[in-house]
């Protein structure tokens, strides 16, 4: 099913590369990293469980850890300030 679809694309556009399903693996990782629902990606890939999708692509999300830390830092600081405004007064954020 995949190869005939690639052939149609190549017939329509001679510059379309020869690709295999495995070549698209990073597309799933990019979709998840961009906020796509993991279950939707799992279904798109035809995998039995979302855990399989996450296990397969988890190593590609290492750079997301910094972004998660940044996103969590602001509400944690805000909650700390709200709980005890005098304890955080004068600190640089």
GROMACS .gro file of N, CA, C and O in nm:
model
  372
    1UNK      N    1   0.082  -0.119   0.000
    1UNK     CA    2   0.000   0.000   0.000
    1UNK      C    3   0.087   0.125   0.000
    1UNK      O    4   0.055   0.223  -0.067
    2UNK      N    5   0.195   0.125   0.075
    2UNK     CA    6   0.281   0.243   0.085
    2UNK      C    7   0.359   0.266  -0.044
    2UNK      O    8   0.363   0.378  -0.095
    3UNK      N    9   0.420   0.161  -0.097
    3UNK     CA   10   0.501   0.174  -0.219
    3UNK      C   11   0.420   0.228  -0.337
    3UNK      O   12   0.470   0.317  -0.409
    4UNK      N   13   0.298   0.179  -0.361
    4UNK     CA   14   0.220   0.237  -0.471
    4UNK      C   15   0.190   0.386  -0.450
    4UNK      O   16   0.189   0.463  -0.547
    5UNK      N   17   0.169   0.427  -0.327
    5UNK     CA   18   0.143   0.569  -0.299
    5UNK      C   19   0.267   0.652  -0.330
    5UNK      O   20   0.256   0.761  -0.387
    6UNK      N   21   0.383   0.600  -0.294
    6UNK     CA   22   0.508   0.670  -0.325
    6UNK      C   23   0.526   0.678  -0.476
    6UNK      O   24   0.564   0.782  -0.530
    7UNK      N   25   0.494   0.569  -0.547
    7UNK     CA   26   0.506   0.568  -0.693
    7UNK      C   27   0.416   0.674  -0.758
    7UNK      O   28   0.457   0.742  -0.853
    8UNK      N   29   0.296   0.690  -0.705
    8UNK     CA   30   0.205   0.793  -0.757
    8UNK      C   31   0.265   0.932  -0.736
    8UNK      O   32   0.262   1.017  -0.826
    9UNK      N   33   0.320   0.954  -0.619
    9UNK     CA   34   0.382   1.084  -0.590
    9UNK      C   35   0.501   1.108  -0.682
    9UNK      O   36   0.521   1.220  -0.731
   10UNK      N   37   0.581   1.004  -0.704
   10UNK     CA   38   0.699   1.020  -0.790
   10UNK      C   39   0.658   1.044  -0.936
   10UNK      O   40   0.727   1.115  -1.008
   11UNK      N   41   0.548   0.984  -0.977
   11UNK     CA   42   0.500   1.006  -1.113
   11UNK      C   43   0.453   1.150  -1.130
   11UNK      O   44   0.476   1.213  -1.234
   12UNK      N   45   0.389   1.204  -1.027
   12UNK     CA   46   0.341   1.341  -1.031
   12UNK      C   47   0.453   1.443  -1.015
   12UNK      O   48   0.444   1.554  -1.066
   13UNK      N   49   0.558   1.404  -0.943
   13UNK     CA   50   0.670   1.496  -0.917
   13UNK      C   51   0.799   1.415  -0.919
   13UNK      O   52   0.827   1.339  -0.828
   14UNK      N   53   0.879   1.433  -1.022
   14UNK     CA   54   1.001   1.355  -1.039
   14UNK      C   55   1.101   1.376  -0.926
   14UNK      O   56   1.187   1.292  -0.903
   15UNK      N   57   1.090   1.486  -0.855
   15UNK     CA   58   1.183   1.513  -0.746
   15UNK      C   59   1.142   1.445  -0.615
   15UNK      O   60   1.217   1.450  -0.517
   16UNK      N   61   1.023   1.382  -0.613
   16UNK     CA   62   0.977   1.316  -0.490
   16UNK      C   63   1.072   1.200  -0.460
   16UNK      O   64   1.098   1.115  -0.545
   17UNK      N   65   1.126   1.194  -0.338
   17UNK     CA   66   1.226   1.092  -0.306
   17UNK      C   67   1.166   0.952  -0.289
   17UNK      O   68   1.047   0.937  -0.266
   18UNK      N   69   1.252   0.852  -0.302
   18UNK     CA   70   1.212   0.716  -0.271
   18UNK      C   71   1.220   0.701  -0.119
   18UNK      O   72   1.325   0.722  -0.059
   19UNK      N   73   1.108   0.673  -0.058
   19UNK     CA   74   1.103   0.661   0.088
   19UNK      C   75   1.036   0.531   0.127
   19UNK      O   76   0.963   0.470   0.049
   20UNK      N   77   1.064   0.491   0.250
   20UNK     CA   78   1.004   0.371   0.310
   20UNK      C   79   0.928   0.415   0.435
   20UNK      O   80   0.957   0.522   0.490
   21UNK      N   81   0.834   0.335   0.482
   21UNK     CA   82   0.760   0.374   0.604
   21UNK      C   83   0.851   0.410   0.720
   21UNK      O   84   0.824   0.504   0.795
   22UNK      N   85   0.962   0.339   0.734
   22UNK     CA   86   1.054   0.365   0.845
   22UNK      C   87   1.112   0.507   0.838
   22UNK      O   88   1.146   0.566   0.940
   23UNK      N   89   1.121   0.561   0.717
   23UNK     CA   90   1.173   0.696   0.700
   23UNK      C   91   1.083   0.802   0.764
   23UNK      O   92   1.126   0.914   0.788
   24UNK      N   93   0.960   0.767   0.791
   24UNK     CA   94   0.864   0.861   0.848
   24UNK      C   95   0.860   0.858   1.001
   24UNK      O   96   0.778   0.926   1.062
   25UNK      N   97   0.946   0.779   1.062
   25UNK     CA   98   0.939   0.759   1.207
   25UNK      C   99   0.950   0.889   1.286
   25UNK      O  100   0.888   0.906   1.389
   26UNK      N  101   1.030   0.982   1.236
   26UNK     CA  102   1.045   1.107   1.309
   26UNK      C  103   0.921   1.195   1.297
   26UNK      O  104   0.900   1.284   1.378
   27UNK      N  105   0.838   1.170   1.200
   27UNK     CA  106   0.713   1.245   1.186
   27UNK      C  107   0.626   1.222   1.310
   27UNK      O  108   0.566   1.316   1.363
   28UNK      N  109   0.620   1.098   1.355
   28UNK     CA  110   0.542   1.066   1.475
   28UNK      C  111   0.601   1.138   1.597
   28UNK      O  112   0.527   1.196   1.677
   29UNK      N  113   0.732   1.136   1.609
   29UNK     CA  114   0.796   1.202   1.722
   29UNK      C  115   0.771   1.353   1.718
   29UNK      O  116   0.744   1.414   1.822
   30UNK      N  117   0.780   1.411   1.600
   30UNK     CA  118   0.754   1.555   1.587
   30UNK      C  119   0.610   1.588   1.622
   30UNK      O  120   0.582   1.689   1.687
   31UNK      N  121   0.518   1.502   1.581
   31UNK     CA  122   0.377   1.526   1.610
   31UNK      C  123   0.353   1.523   1.761
   31UNK      O  124   0.285   1.611   1.816
   32UNK      N  125   0.408   1.424   1.828
   32UNK     CA  126   0.390   1.413   1.974
   32UNK      C  127   0.457   1.531   2.043
   32UNK      O  128   0.399   1.592   2.133
   33UNK      N  129   0.577   1.565   2.000
   33UNK     CA  130   0.649   1.677   2.060
   33UNK      C  131   0.574   1.808   2.043
   33UNK      O  132   0.579   1.896   2.129
   34UNK      N  133   0.501   1.820   1.933
   34UNK     CA  134   0.425   1.941   1.906
   34UNK      C  135   0.291   1.944   1.979
   34UNK      O  136   0.217   2.041   1.969
   35UNK      N  137   0.260   1.836   2.051
   35UNK     CA  138   0.138   1.835   2.131
   35UNK      C  139   0.028   1.746   2.080
   35UNK      O  140  -0.083   1.748   2.133
   36UNK      N  141   0.057   1.666   1.977
   36UNK     CA  142  -0.045   1.575   1.926
   36UNK      C  143  -0.081   1.471   2.031
   36UNK      O  144   0.004   1.430   2.111
   37UNK      N  145  -0.204   1.430   2.032
   37UNK     CA  146  -0.251   1.326   2.122
   37UNK      C  147  -0.179   1.196   2.090
   37UNK      O  148  -0.179   1.150   1.975
   38UNK      N  149  -0.116   1.136   2.189
   38UNK     CA  150  -0.038   1.014   2.168
   38UNK      C  151  -0.126   0.901   2.115
   38UNK      O  152  -0.084   0.824   2.028
   39UNK      N  153  -0.248   0.892   2.163
   39UNK     CA  154  -0.339   0.788   2.116
   39UNK      C  155  -0.370   0.807   1.968
   39UNK      O  156  -0.378   0.710   1.893
   40UNK      N  157  -0.386   0.930   1.925
   40UNK     CA  158  -0.411   0.956   1.782
   40UNK      C  159  -0.292   0.915   1.698
   40UNK      O  160  -0.307   0.853   1.593
   41UNK      N  161  -0.171   0.945   1.745
   41UNK     CA  162  -0.050   0.906   1.672
   41UNK      C  163  -0.038   0.755   1.671
   41UNK      O  164  -0.004   0.694   1.568
   42UNK      N  165  -0.068   0.691   1.782
   42UNK     CA  166  -0.063   0.544   1.792
   42UNK      C  167  -0.156   0.482   1.688
   42UNK      O  168  -0.119   0.389   1.617
   43UNK      N  169  -0.276   0.535   1.677
   43UNK     CA  170  -0.372   0.483   1.578
   43UNK      C  171  -0.325   0.510   1.436
   43UNK      O  172  -0.339   0.425   1.348
   44UNK      N  173  -0.268   0.629   1.413
   44UNK     CA  174  -0.218   0.663   1.281
   44UNK      C  175  -0.108   0.565   1.238
   44UNK      O  176  -0.102   0.524   1.122
   45UNK      N  177  -0.025   0.523   1.334
   45UNK     CA  178   0.084   0.431   1.304
   45UNK      C  179   0.039   0.286   1.300
   45UNK      O  180   0.114   0.199   1.257
   46UNK      N  181  -0.082   0.259   1.348
   46UNK     CA  182  -0.132   0.122   1.351
   46UNK      C  183  -0.071   0.039   1.462
   46UNK      O  184  -0.067  -0.084   1.455
   47UNK      N  185  -0.025   0.105   1.567
   47UNK     CA  186   0.034   0.033   1.680
   47UNK      C  187  -0.075  -0.008   1.778
   47UNK      O  188  -0.177   0.059   1.791
   48UNK      N  189  -0.052  -0.121   1.845
   48UNK     CA  190  -0.153  -0.179   1.933
   48UNK      C  191  -0.180  -0.093   2.057
   48UNK      O  192  -0.293  -0.085   2.103
   49UNK      N  193  -0.076  -0.030   2.110
   49UNK     CA  194  -0.091   0.046   2.234
   49UNK      C  195  -0.014   0.177   2.226
   49UNK      O  196   0.092   0.185   2.163
   50UNK      N  197  -0.066   0.278   2.293
   50UNK     CA  198   0.003   0.407   2.298
   50UNK      C  199   0.137   0.393   2.371
   50UNK      O  200   0.233   0.463   2.338
   51UNK      N  201   0.145   0.301   2.464
   51UNK     CA  202   0.272   0.280   2.535
   51UNK      C  203   0.381   0.233   2.439
   51UNK      O  204   0.497   0.269   2.455
   52UNK      N  205   0.343   0.158   2.338
   52UNK     CA  206   0.440   0.115   2.237
   52UNK      C  207   0.493   0.236   2.160
   52UNK      O  208   0.612   0.247   2.133
   53UNK      N  209   0.403   0.328   2.127
   53UNK     CA  210   0.443   0.450   2.056
   53UNK      C  211   0.540   0.530   2.141
   53UNK      O  212   0.644   0.575   2.093
   54UNK      N  213   0.506   0.549   2.268
   54UNK     CA  214   0.594   0.626   2.357
   54UNK      C  215   0.727   0.556   2.378
   54UNK      O  216   0.833   0.620   2.378
   55UNK      N  217   0.724   0.424   2.397
   55UNK     CA  218   0.849   0.349   2.415
   55UNK      C  219   0.938   0.360   2.291
   55UNK      O  220   1.060   0.370   2.302
   56UNK      N  221   0.876   0.360   2.174
   56UNK     CA  222   0.952   0.364   2.050
   56UNK      C  223   1.017   0.500   2.028
   56UNK      O  224   1.131   0.509   1.982
   57UNK      N  225   0.947   0.607   2.061
   57UNK     CA  226   0.994   0.740   2.027
   57UNK      C  227   1.043   0.821   2.146
   57UNK      O  228   1.086   0.935   2.129
   58UNK      N  229   1.042   0.766   2.265
   58UNK     CA  230   1.079   0.841   2.384
   58UNK      C  231   1.220   0.899   2.377
   58UNK      O  232   1.244   1.010   2.425
   59UNK      N  233   1.313   0.828   2.317
   59UNK     CA  234   1.450   0.877   2.311
   59UNK      C  235   1.463   1.002   2.225
   59UNK      O  236   1.561   1.076   2.233
   60UNK      N  237   1.363   1.030   2.144
   60UNK     CA  238   1.367   1.148   2.059
   60UNK      C  239   1.314   1.272   2.130
   60UNK      O  240   1.319   1.382   2.076
   61UNK      N  241   1.266   1.257   2.254
   61UNK     CA  242   1.206   1.369   2.327
   61UNK      C  243   1.298   1.431   2.431
   61UNK      O  244   1.256   1.514   2.509
   62UNK      N  245   1.426   1.393   2.433
   62UNK     CA  246   1.517   1.443   2.535
   62UNK      C  247   1.522   1.595   2.540
   62UNK      O  248   1.531   1.654   2.647
   63UNK      N  249   1.515   1.659   2.425
   63UNK     CA  250   1.521   1.806   2.423
   63UNK      C  251   1.396   1.868   2.483
   63UNK      O  252   1.397   1.985   2.522
   64UNK      N  253   1.288   1.791   2.490
   64UNK     CA  254   1.164   1.843   2.549
   64UNK      C  255   1.176   1.861   2.700
   64UNK      O  256   1.099   1.936   2.759
   65UNK      N  257   1.270   1.792   2.763
   65UNK     CA  258   1.282   1.800   2.908
   65UNK      C  259   1.310   1.943   2.954
   65UNK      O  260   1.254   1.990   3.054
   66UNK      N  261   1.395   2.015   2.882
   66UNK     CA  262   1.423   2.154   2.918
   66UNK      C  263   1.299   2.241   2.905
   66UNK      O  264   1.271   2.325   2.990
   67UNK      N  265   1.223   2.219   2.799
   67UNK     CA  266   1.101   2.297   2.778
   67UNK      C  267   1.000   2.269   2.888
   67UNK      O  268   0.932   2.360   2.936
   68UNK      N  269   0.990   2.144   2.930
   68UNK     CA  270   0.898   2.108   3.038
   68UNK      C  271   0.941   2.178   3.167
   68UNK      O  272   0.858   2.233   3.240
   69UNK      N  273   1.070   2.178   3.194
   69UNK     CA  274   1.120   2.243   3.315
   69UNK      C  275   1.087   2.392   3.315
   69UNK      O  276   1.043   2.447   3.416
   70UNK      N  277   1.105   2.456   3.202
   70UNK     CA  278   1.073   2.599   3.191
   70UNK      C  279   0.924   2.623   3.214
   70UNK      O  280   0.884   2.714   3.286
   71UNK      N  281   0.841   2.540   3.151
   71UNK     CA  282   0.696   2.556   3.163
   71UNK      C  283   0.648   2.532   3.306
   71UNK      O  284   0.554   2.596   3.352
   72UNK      N  285   0.711   2.440   3.377
   72UNK     CA  286   0.671   2.411   3.515
   72UNK      C  287   0.726   2.514   3.613
   72UNK      O  288   0.666   2.536   3.719
   73UNK      N  289   0.836   2.575   3.581
   73UNK     CA  290   0.901   2.667   3.672
   73UNK      C  291   0.814   2.789   3.705
   73UNK      O  292   0.802   2.827   3.821
   74UNK      N  293   0.753   2.847   3.604
   74UNK     CA  294   0.673   2.968   3.626
   74UNK      C  295   0.556   2.946   3.722
   74UNK      O  296   0.540   3.022   3.818
   75UNK      N  297   0.471   2.843   3.702
   75UNK     CA  298   0.361   2.826   3.797
   75UNK      C  299   0.408   2.787   3.937
   75UNK      O  300   0.344   2.824   4.036
   76UNK      N  301   0.520   2.717   3.945
   76UNK     CA  302   0.573   2.681   4.078
   76UNK      C  303   0.617   2.807   4.151
   76UNK      O  304   0.586   2.826   4.269
   77UNK      N  305   0.687   2.895   4.081
   77UNK     CA  306   0.730   3.021   4.143
   77UNK      C  307   0.610   3.107   4.181
   77UNK      O  308   0.608   3.168   4.286
   78UNK      N  309   0.510   3.109   4.094
   78UNK     CA  310   0.389   3.189   4.123
   78UNK      C  311   0.317   3.135   4.245
   78UNK      O  312   0.272   3.212   4.330
   79UNK      N  313   0.307   3.004   4.256
   79UNK     CA  314   0.240   2.944   4.371
   79UNK      C  315   0.318   2.971   4.499
   79UNK      O  316   0.261   3.000   4.604
   80UNK      N  317   0.450   2.965   4.491
   80UNK     CA  318   0.533   2.993   4.608
   80UNK      C  319   0.518   3.138   4.652
   80UNK      O  320   0.508   3.167   4.772
   81UNK      N  321   0.513   3.228   4.557
   81UNK     CA  322   0.496   3.369   4.588
   81UNK      C  323   0.360   3.395   4.650
   81UNK      O  324   0.347   3.471   4.747
   82UNK      N  325   0.259   3.331   4.595
   82UNK     CA  326   0.123   3.348   4.647
   82UNK      C  327   0.111   3.293   4.789
   82UNK      O  328   0.047   3.352   4.875
   83UNK      N  329   0.178   3.180   4.814
   83UNK     CA  330   0.170   3.117   4.946
   83UNK      C  331   0.247   3.195   5.051
   83UNK      O  332   0.208   3.200   5.167
   84UNK      N  333   0.358   3.256   5.011
   84UNK     CA  334   0.442   3.326   5.107
   84UNK      C  335   0.513   3.442   5.037
   84UNK      O  336   0.631   3.433   5.006
   85UNK      N  337   0.443   3.553   5.015
   85UNK     CA  338   0.501   3.664   4.940
   85UNK      C  339   0.630   3.720   5.001
   85UNK      O  340   0.719   3.760   4.929
   86UNK      N  341   0.641   3.720   5.131
   86UNK     CA  342   0.761   3.779   5.194
   86UNK      C  343   0.884   3.691   5.175
   86UNK      O  344   0.995   3.741   5.173
   87UNK      N  345   0.865   3.561   5.158
   87UNK     CA  346   0.979   3.470   5.144
   87UNK      C  347   1.047   3.486   5.008
   87UNK      O  348   1.165   3.460   4.995
   88UNK      N  349   0.974   3.531   4.909
   88UNK     CA  350   1.032   3.544   4.775
   88UNK      C  351   1.060   3.689   4.738
   88UNK      O  352   1.111   3.716   4.631
   89UNK      N  353   1.031   3.784   4.826
   89UNK     CA  354   1.054   3.925   4.796
   89UNK      C  355   1.203   3.950   4.782
   89UNK      O  356   1.284   3.901   4.858
   90UNK      N  357   1.240   4.022   4.678
   90UNK     CA  358   1.378   4.058   4.659
   90UNK      C  359   1.460   3.957   4.582
   90UNK      O  360   1.574   3.980   4.551
   91UNK      N  361   1.403   3.840   4.553
   91UNK     CA  362   1.476   3.739   4.477
   91UNK      C  363   1.469   3.770   4.329
   91UNK      O  364   1.369   3.819   4.279
   92UNK      N  365   1.576   3.739   4.259
   92UNK     CA  366   1.573   3.751   4.113
   92UNK      C  367   1.513   3.624   4.058
   92UNK      O  368   1.550   3.515   4.097
   93UNK      N  369   1.414   3.635   3.961
   93UNK     CA  370   1.339   3.525   3.906
   93UNK      C  371   1.414   3.432   3.828
   93UNK      O  372   1.398   3.333   3.787
   0.00000   0.00000   0.00000
